[in-house]
Coordinates of C-alpha atoms in Angstrom, one line a residue:
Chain A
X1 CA 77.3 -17.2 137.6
X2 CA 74.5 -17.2 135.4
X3 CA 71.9 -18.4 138.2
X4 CA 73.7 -21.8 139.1
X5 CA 74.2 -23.0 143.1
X6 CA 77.7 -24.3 142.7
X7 CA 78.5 -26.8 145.5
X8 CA 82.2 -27.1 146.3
X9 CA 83.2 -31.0 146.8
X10 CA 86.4 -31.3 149.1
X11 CA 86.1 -35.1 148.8
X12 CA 88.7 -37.0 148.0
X13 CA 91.3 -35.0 146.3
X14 CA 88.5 -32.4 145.5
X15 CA 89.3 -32.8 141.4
X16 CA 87.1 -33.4 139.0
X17 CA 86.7 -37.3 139.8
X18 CA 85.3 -36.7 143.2
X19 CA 82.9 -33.6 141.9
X20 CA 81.2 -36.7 139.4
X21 CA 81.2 -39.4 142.6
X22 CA 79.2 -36.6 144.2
X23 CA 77.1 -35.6 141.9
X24 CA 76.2 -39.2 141.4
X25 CA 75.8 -39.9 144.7
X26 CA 73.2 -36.8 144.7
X27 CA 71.4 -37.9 141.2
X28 CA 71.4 -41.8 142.8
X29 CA 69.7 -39.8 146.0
X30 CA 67.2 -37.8 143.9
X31 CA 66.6 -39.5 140.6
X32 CA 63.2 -38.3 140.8
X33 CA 63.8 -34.9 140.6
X34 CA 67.0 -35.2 139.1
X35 CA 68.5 -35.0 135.5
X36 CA 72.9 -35.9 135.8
X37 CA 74.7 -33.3 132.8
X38 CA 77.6 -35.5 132.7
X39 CA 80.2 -32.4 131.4
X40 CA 82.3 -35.1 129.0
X41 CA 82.1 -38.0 127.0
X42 CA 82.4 -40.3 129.5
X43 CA 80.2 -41.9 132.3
X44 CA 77.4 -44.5 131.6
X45 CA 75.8 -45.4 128.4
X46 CA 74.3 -43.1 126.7
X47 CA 76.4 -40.1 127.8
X48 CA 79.3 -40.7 126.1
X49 CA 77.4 -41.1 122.9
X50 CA 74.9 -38.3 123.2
X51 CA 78.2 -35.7 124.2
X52 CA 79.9 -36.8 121.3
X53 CA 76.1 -36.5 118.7
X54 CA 76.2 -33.0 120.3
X55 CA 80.1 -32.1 120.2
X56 CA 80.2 -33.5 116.8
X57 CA 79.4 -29.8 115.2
X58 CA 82.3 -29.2 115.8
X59 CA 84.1 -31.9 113.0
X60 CA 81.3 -31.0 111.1
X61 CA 81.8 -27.4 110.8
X62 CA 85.7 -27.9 110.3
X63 CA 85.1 -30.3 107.1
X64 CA 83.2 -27.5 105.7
X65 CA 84.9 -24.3 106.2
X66 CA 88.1 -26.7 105.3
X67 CA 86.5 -26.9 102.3
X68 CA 85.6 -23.5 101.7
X69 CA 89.3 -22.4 102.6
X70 CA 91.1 -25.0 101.1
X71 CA 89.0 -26.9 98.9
X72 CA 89.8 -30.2 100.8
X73 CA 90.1 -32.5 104.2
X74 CA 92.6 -31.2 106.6
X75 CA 95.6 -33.5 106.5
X76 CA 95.7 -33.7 110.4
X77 CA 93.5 -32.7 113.0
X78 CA 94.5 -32.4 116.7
X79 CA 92.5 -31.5 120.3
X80 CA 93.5 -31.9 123.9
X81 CA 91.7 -35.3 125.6
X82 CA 90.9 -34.9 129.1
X83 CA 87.7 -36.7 129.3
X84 CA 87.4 -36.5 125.7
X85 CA 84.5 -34.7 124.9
X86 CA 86.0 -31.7 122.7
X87 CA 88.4 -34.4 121.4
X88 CA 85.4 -36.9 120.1
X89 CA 83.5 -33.9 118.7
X90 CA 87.0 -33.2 116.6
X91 CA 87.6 -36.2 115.5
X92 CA 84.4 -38.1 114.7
X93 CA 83.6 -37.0 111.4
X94 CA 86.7 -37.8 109.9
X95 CA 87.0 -41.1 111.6
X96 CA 86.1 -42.5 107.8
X97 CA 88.8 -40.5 106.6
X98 CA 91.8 -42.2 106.1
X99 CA 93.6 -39.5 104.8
X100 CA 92.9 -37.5 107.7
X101 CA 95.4 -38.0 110.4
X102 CA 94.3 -38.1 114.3
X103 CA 96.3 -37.1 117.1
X104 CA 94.6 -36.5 121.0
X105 CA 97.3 -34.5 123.4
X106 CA 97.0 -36.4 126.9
X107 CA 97.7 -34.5 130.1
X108 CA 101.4 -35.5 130.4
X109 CA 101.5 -33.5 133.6
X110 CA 105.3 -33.7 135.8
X111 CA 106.3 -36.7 132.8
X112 CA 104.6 -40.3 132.1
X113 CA 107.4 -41.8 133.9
X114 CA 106.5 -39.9 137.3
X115 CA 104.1 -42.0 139.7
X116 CA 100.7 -40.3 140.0
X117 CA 102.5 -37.4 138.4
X118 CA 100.3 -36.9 135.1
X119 CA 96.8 -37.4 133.6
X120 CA 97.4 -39.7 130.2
X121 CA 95.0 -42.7 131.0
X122 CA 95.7 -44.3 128.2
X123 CA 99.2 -43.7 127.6
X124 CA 100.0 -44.1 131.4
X125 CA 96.8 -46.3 132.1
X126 CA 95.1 -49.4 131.5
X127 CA 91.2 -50.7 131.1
X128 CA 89.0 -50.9 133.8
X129 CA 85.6 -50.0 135.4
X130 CA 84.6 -46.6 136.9
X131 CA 81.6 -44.0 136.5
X132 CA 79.8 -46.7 135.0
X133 CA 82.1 -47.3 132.0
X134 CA 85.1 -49.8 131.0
X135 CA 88.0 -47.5 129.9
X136 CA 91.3 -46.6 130.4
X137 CA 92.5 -45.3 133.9
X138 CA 95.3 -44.3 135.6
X139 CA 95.6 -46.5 138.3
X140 CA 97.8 -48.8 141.2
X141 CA 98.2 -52.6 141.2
X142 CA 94.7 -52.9 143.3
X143 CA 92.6 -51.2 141.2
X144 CA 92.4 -47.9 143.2
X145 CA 92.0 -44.9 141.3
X146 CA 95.0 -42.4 141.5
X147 CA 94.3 -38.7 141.7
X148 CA 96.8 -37.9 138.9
X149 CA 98.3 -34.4 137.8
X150 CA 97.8 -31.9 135.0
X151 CA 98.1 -28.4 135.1
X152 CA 95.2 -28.0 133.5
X153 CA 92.0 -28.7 135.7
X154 CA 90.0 -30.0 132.7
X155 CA 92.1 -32.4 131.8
X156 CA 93.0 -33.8 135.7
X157 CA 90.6 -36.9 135.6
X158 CA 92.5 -40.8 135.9
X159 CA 90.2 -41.3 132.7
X160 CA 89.2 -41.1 129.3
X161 CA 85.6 -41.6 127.6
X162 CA 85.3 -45.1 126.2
X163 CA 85.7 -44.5 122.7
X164 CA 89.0 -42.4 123.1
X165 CA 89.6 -46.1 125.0
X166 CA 88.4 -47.8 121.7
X167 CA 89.9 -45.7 119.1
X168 CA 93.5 -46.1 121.0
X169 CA 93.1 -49.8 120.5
X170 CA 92.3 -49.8 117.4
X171 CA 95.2 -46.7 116.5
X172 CA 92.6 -44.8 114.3
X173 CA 94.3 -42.4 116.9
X174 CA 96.9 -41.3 117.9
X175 CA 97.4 -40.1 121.6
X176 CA 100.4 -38.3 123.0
X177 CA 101.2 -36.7 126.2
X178 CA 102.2 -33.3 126.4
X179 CA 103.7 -32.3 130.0
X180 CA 102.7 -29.1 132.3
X181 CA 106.3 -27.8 130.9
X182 CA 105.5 -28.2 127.1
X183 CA 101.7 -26.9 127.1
X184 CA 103.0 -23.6 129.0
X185 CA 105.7 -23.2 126.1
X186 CA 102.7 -23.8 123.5
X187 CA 100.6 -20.9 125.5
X188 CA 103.2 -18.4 125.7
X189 CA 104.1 -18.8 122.0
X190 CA 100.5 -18.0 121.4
X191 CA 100.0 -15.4 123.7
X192 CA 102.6 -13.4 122.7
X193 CA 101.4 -14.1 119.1
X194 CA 97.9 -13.0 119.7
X195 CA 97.3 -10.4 122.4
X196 CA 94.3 -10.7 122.4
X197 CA 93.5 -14.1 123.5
X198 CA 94.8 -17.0 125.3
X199 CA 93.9 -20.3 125.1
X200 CA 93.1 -22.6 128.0
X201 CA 95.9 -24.5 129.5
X202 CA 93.9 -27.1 128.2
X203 CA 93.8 -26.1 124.4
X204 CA 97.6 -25.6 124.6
X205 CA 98.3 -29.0 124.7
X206 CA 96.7 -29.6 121.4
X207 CA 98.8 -26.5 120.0
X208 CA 101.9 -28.4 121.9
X209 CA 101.1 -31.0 119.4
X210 CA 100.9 -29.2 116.7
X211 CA 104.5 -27.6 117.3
X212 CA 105.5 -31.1 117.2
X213 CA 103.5 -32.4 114.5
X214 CA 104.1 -29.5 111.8
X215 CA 107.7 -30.0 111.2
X216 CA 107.2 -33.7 110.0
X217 CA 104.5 -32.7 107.6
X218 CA 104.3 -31.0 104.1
X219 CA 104.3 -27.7 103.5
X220 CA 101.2 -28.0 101.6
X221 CA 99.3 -29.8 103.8
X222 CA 97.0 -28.5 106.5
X223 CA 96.2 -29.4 110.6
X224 CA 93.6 -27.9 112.5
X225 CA 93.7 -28.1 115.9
X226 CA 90.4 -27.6 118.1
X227 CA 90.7 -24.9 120.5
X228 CA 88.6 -25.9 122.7
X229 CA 88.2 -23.0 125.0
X230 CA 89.4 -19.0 126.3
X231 CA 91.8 -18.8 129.1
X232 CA 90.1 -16.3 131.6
X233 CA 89.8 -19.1 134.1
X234 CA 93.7 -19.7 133.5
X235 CA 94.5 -15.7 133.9
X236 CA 97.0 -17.0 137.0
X237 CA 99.0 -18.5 134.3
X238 CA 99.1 -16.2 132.3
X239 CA 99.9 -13.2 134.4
X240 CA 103.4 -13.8 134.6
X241 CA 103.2 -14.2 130.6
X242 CA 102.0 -10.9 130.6
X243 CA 104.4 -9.1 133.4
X244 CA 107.3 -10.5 130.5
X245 CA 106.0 -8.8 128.0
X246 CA 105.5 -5.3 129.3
Chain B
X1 CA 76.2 -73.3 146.8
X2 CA 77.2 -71.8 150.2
X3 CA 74.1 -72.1 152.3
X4 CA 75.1 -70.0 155.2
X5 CA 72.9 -67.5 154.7
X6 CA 69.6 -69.2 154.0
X7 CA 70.5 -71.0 157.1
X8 CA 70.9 -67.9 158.9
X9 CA 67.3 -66.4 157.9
X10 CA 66.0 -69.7 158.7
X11 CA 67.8 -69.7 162.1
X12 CA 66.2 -66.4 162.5
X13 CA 62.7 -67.4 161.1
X14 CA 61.7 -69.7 163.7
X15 CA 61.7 -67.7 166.6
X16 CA 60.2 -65.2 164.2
X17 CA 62.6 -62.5 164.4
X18 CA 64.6 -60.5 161.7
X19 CA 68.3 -61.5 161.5
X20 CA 70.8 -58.8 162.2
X21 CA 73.0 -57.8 159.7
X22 CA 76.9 -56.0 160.6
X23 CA 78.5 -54.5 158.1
X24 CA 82.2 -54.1 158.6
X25 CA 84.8 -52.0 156.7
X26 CA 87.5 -54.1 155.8
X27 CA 91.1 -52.7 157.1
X28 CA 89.4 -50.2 159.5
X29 CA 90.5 -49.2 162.2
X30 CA 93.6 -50.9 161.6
X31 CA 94.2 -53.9 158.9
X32 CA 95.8 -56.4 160.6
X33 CA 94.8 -56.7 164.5
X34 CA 91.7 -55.1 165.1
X35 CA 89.9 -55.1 161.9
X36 CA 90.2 -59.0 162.3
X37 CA 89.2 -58.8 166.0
X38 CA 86.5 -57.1 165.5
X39 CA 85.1 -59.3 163.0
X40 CA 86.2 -62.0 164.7
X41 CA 83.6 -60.4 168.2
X42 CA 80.7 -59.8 165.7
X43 CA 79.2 -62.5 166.0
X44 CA 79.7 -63.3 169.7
X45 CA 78.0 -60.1 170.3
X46 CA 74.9 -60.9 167.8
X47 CA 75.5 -60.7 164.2
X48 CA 73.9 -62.9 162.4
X49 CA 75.4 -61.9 159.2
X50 CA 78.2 -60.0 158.1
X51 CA 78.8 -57.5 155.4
X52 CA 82.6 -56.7 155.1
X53 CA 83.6 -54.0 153.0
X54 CA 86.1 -54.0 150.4
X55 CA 88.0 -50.2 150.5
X56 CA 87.8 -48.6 147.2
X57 CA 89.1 -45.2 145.8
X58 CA 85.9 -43.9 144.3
X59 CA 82.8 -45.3 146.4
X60 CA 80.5 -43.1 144.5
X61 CA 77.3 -45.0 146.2
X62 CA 78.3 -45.0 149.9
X63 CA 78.0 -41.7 152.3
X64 CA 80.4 -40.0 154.4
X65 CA 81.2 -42.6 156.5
X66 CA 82.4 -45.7 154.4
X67 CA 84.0 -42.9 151.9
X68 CA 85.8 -42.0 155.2
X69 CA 86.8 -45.7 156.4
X70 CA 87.5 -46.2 153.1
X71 CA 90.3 -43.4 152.2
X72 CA 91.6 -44.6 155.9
X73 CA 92.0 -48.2 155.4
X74 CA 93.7 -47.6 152.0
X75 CA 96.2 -45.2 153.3
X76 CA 97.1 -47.8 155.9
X77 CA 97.6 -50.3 153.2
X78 CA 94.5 -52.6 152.7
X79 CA 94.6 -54.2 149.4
X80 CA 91.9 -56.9 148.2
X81 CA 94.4 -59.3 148.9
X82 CA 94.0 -58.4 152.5
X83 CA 90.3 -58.3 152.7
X84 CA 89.7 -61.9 151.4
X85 CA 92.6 -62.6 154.0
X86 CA 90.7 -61.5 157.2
X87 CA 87.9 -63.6 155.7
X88 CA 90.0 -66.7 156.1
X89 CA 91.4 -65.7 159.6
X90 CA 87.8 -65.5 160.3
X91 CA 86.7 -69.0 159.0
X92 CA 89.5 -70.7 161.1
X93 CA 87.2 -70.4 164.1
X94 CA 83.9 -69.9 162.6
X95 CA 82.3 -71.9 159.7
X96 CA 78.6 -70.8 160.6
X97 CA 78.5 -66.6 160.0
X98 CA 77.8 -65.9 156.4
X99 CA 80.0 -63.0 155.2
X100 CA 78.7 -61.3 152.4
X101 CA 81.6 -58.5 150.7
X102 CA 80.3 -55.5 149.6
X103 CA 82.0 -53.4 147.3
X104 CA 82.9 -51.9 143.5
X105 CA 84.2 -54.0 140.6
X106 CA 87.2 -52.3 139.9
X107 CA 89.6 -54.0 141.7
X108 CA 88.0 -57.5 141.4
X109 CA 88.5 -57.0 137.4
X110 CA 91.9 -55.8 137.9
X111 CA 92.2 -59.3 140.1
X112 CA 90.7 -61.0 137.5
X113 CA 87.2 -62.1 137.7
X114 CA 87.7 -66.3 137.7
X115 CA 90.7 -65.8 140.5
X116 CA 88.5 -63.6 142.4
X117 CA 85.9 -66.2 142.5
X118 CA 88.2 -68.8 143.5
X119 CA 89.7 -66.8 145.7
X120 CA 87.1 -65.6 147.5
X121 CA 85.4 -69.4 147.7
X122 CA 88.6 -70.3 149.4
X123 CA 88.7 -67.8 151.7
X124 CA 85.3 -68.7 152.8
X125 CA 83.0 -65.6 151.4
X126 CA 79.2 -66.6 151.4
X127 CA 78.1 -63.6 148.7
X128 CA 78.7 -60.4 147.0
X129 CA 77.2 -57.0 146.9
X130 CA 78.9 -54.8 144.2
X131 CA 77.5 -51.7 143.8
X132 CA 78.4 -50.9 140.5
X133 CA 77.2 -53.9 138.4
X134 CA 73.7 -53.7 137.1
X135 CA 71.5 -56.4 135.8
X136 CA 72.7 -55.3 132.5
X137 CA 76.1 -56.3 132.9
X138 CA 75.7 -60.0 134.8
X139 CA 78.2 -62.0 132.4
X140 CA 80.6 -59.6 133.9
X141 CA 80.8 -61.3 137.5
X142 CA 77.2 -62.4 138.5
X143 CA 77.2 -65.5 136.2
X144 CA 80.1 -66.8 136.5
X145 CA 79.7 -66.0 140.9
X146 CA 76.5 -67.9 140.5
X147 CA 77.9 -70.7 138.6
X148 CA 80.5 -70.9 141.2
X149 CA 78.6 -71.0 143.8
X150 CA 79.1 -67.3 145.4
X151 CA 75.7 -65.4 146.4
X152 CA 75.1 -62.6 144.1
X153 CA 72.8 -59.8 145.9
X154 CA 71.4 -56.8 144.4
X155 CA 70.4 -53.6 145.3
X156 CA 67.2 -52.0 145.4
X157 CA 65.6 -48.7 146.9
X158 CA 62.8 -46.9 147.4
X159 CA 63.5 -45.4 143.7
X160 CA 63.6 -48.6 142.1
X161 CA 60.1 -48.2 140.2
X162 CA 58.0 -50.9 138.9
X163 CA 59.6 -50.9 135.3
X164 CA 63.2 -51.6 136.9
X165 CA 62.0 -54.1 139.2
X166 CA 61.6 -57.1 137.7
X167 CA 65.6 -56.3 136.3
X168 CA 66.9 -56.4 139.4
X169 CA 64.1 -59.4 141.3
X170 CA 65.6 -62.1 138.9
X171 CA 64.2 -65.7 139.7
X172 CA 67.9 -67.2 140.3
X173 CA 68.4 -64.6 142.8
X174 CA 67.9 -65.4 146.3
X175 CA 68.8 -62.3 147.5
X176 CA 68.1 -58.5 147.4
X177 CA 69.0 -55.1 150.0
X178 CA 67.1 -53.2 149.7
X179 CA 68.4 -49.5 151.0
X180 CA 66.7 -47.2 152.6
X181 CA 67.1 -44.1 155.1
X182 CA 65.0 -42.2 157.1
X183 CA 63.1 -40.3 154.2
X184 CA 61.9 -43.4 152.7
X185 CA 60.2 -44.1 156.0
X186 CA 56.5 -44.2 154.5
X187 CA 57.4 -45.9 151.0
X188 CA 59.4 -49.1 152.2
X189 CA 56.3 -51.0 152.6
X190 CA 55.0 -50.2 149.4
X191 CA 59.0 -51.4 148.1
X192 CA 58.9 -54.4 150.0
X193 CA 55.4 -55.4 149.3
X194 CA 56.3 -55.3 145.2
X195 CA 59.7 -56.8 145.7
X196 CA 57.7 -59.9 146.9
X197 CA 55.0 -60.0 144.1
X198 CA 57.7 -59.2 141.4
X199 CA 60.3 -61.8 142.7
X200 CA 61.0 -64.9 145.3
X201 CA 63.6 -63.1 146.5
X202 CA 63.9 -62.5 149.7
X203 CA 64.8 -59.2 151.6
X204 CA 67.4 -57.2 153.7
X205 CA 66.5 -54.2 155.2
X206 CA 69.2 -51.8 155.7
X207 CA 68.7 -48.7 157.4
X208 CA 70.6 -46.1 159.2
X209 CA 69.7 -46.0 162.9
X210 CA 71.7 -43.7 165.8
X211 CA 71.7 -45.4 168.5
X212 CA 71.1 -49.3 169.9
X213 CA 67.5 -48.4 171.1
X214 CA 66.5 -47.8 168.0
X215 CA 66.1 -50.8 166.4
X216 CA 63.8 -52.2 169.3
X217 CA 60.8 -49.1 168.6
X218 CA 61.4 -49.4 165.1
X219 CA 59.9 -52.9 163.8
X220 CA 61.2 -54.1 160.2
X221 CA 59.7 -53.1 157.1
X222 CA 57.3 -55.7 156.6
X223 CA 56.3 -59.0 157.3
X224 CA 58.3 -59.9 154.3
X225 CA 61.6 -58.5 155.0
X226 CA 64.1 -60.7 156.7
X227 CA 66.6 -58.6 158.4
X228 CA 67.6 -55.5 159.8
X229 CA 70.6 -54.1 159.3
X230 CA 71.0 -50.7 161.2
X231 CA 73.5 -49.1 159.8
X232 CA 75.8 -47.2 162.9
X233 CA 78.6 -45.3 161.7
X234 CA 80.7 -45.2 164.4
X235 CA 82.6 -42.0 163.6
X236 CA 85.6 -40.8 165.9
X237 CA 83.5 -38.3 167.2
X238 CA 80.3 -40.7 168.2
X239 CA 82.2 -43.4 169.6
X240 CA 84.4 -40.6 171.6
X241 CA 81.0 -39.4 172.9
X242 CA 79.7 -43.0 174.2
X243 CA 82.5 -44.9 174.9
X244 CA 85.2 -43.1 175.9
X245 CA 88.7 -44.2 175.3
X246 CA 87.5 -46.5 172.5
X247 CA 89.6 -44.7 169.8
X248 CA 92.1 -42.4 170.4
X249 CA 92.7 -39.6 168.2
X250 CA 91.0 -41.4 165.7
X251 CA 93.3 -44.6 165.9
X252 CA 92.4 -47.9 168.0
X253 CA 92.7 -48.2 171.1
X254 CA 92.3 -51.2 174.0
X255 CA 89.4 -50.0 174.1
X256 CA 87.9 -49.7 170.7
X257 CA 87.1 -54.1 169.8
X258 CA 84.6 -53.7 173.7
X259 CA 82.9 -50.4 172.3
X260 CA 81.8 -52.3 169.4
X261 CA 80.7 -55.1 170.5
X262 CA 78.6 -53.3 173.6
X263 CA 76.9 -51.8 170.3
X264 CA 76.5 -54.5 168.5
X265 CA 75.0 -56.3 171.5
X266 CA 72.7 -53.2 172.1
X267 CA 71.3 -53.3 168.5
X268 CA 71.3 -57.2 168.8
X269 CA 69.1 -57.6 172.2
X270 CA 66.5 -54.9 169.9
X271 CA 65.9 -57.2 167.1
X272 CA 65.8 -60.2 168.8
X273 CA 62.8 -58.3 170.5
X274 CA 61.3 -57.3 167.5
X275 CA 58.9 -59.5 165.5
X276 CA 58.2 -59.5 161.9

């Protein structure tokens, strides 16, 4: 698609940890010739700060049409965190906000409790080194890196960008995890409300928040949630959605 | 300071040959009996040094083959723990070969970096290679090794230009690897050559080679390198092919500590005939 040679990694566990060993085993191989597009906010100084200067249109262009539509700051403002990147675009403009309220939905995948059964790093993690970063990461009592689980493919990586990792510690956010079970609910509810669209599997663990998060709040007062991308590549989930409603 | 492993290179340097250097995956082919006698034959058949790999989950610098002793040895259960421990099984019958681990900083910060240290002193480790800590990031582990009295060595490669250098060629550094493969054939004099001027470090060669002859046509980088240090993998399928019997479906065998060491031996009796 759109010109690309895509190279398959069956590495490892062949997710999205092992595709970024590879690739930087290729760019460490070829730096001459070689620029590394790290995909997320993560990875080696600068990435993570250049992903989130460039995701960052997205806060900026919810403070203003919040302000168009409501005259104000949203009261909360939610996005999936996988590793992190539509999350830190979300949330950094308001991080001066104290009014605004920050939630990130973790991969909760088969339940935190479940061993290598989910993808919250931070809620299921702890700080250490990988990619060339000090973060949170799922991982064993040696320091090996689990695999982890999530439904979604984007959000199946054992970490988290570094300053999801620093805004956890200092609870300017809050992260949650949402399981496999509660971010299907969340996309069939808006499926069936919208026919038009789906989310991503990804995206509907942010609206799983939301559900959550909307019955504690005002009636007056706003979220917005970041839906960070379509579902055609999650059509396999949504087929059976579909099959129900004819 | 440990001085193993300038007396090793001095050991080498006066009958003028490069020293060569083993490296060993840690918990491979299997962690407790012939992992350790393997190690424990490398320098009977003519390592002068030893590299000893620490197994890690993501080894986002290394190839196929220590991904694939890697995944192996932690499915069968090696743990740092275990590493540092066939160190001191080593040292109780040899107090001369430097061992140098090679590895990522992961688990040594989950360890904690001051027990590591200690830990790895008392188990009789010479130096450290970790991949993933630059210059930039020496209070982490390199400083406080130093202190210590654990070798830190770096990295280099053909890619390391002339503004990254002097980073990595530190004056308190003795040591530097300086990795290469078969494409870099025509620059590693040119890398070697600068790595001298920039720094007093001195040098390690490591370069993939495919068989034991090799390393007696191929003469080390320069005059100024110090050691070779062919890198064999000796995948299932290779070692199937020249020593039979030597693993069995990919699992040890009687046969597998003899395979090794007739390679080892092989690559040894090259660079003892080599000259730098």
């Amino acid at each position: 698609m759109l010109g690309a040679e895509v190279r398959p990694v069956t590495a490892g566990a062949g997710t999205l940890k092992d595709a970024m060993n590879e690739a930087l085993r290729d760019w460490v191989t070829n730096v001459d010739t070689t620029y590394y597009l790290i995909g997320t906010a993560a990875g080696p100084h600068p990435y993570p700060m250049m992903v989130r200067d460039f995701q960052t249109v997205i806060g900026d262009e919810i403070r203003a049409q919040m302000q168009e539509a409501e005259g104000s700051l949203p009261d909360a403002v939610v996005a999936c965190v996988g590793g992190g990147s539509n999350a830190i675009g979300t949330f950094y403009e308001f991080l001066d906000d104290p009014s605004v309220k920050i939630y990130g939905a973790e991969a909760g995948g088969h339940g935190i409790d479940v061993e290598n059964g989910h993808a919250a790093s931070m809620t299921g993690g702890r700080p250490g080194v990988l990619h060339g970063n000090r973060t949170y990461l799922l991982q064993d009592a040696d320091g090996q890196i689990l695999e982890g689980h999530s439904i979604s493919a984007g959000l199946d990586y054992p970490g988290v960008g570094p300053e999801h990792s620093f805004l956890h510690d200092t609870k300017r956010v809050t992260y949650v995890p949402i399981t496999d079970k509660e971010a299907l609910e969340a996309f069939q509810l808006l499926h069936q409300a919208s026919k038009a669209s789906s989310p991503r599997s990804e995206s509907a663990h942010g609206l799983a928040q939301v559900i959550k998060l909307a019955p504690t709040m005002g009636k007056d007062e706003t979220i917005v949630l970041c839906l960070s991308g379509r579902g055609d590549k999650d059509v396999e989930i949504g087929r059976p959605l579909s099959r129900d409603a004819q | 300071m440990s001085t193993r492993i300038t007396d090793a290179f001095a050991a080498c340097a006066r009958p003028n040959r490069p020293a060569l250097v083993t490296y060993h995956h840690g918990g491979r082919p299997r962690p407790t009996t012939t992992a350790s006698a393997i190690l424990k034959a490398l320098p009977g058949a003519g390592a002068d040094l030893i590299e000893l790999g620490m197994p890690f989950s993501d080894p986002m610098a290394d190839g196929p083959g220590i991904q694939a002793a890697g995944q192996r040895a932690l499915k069968a259960g090696q743990t740092l723990t275990r590493t540092l421990a066939m160190v001191a099984e080593f040292r109780k019958t040899d107090t001369t070969t430097p061992i140098v681990l090679m590895g990522y900083y992961n688990p040594i910060y989950i360890h904690g970096v001051d027990a590591f240290i200690a830990d790895a002193l008392a188990a009789g480790v010479d130096g450290l290679i970790i991949v993933d800590l630059p210059p930039e990031e020496d209070d982490e582990l390199c400083v406080p090794a130093l202190k210590a009295g654990l070798n830190f060595i770096r990295l280099t490669t053909p890619t390391t230009d002339d503004r990254r250098l002097p980073a990595v060629l530190e004056e308190h550094l003795r040591l530097c690897l300086l990795c290469l493969d078969d494409r870099h054939h025509r620059r590693r004099d040119q890398v070697a050559c600068r790595g001298r001027r920039g720094g007093q470090a001195d040098q390690g060669a490591h370069r993939r080679c495919r068989s034991p002859s090799v390393s007696a046509s191929r003469r080390p980088t320069t005059r100024r390198s110090w050691a070779a240090m062919p890198m064999v993998s000796w995948s299932a399928r290779r070692c199937a092919t020249l020593w039979p019997g030597s693993l069995v479906d990919g699992k040890a065998s009687p046969g597998t500590v003899a395979a090794v060491t007739t390679l080892v031996s092989g690559l040894a009796s090259g660079v003892r005939r080599a000259r730098a």
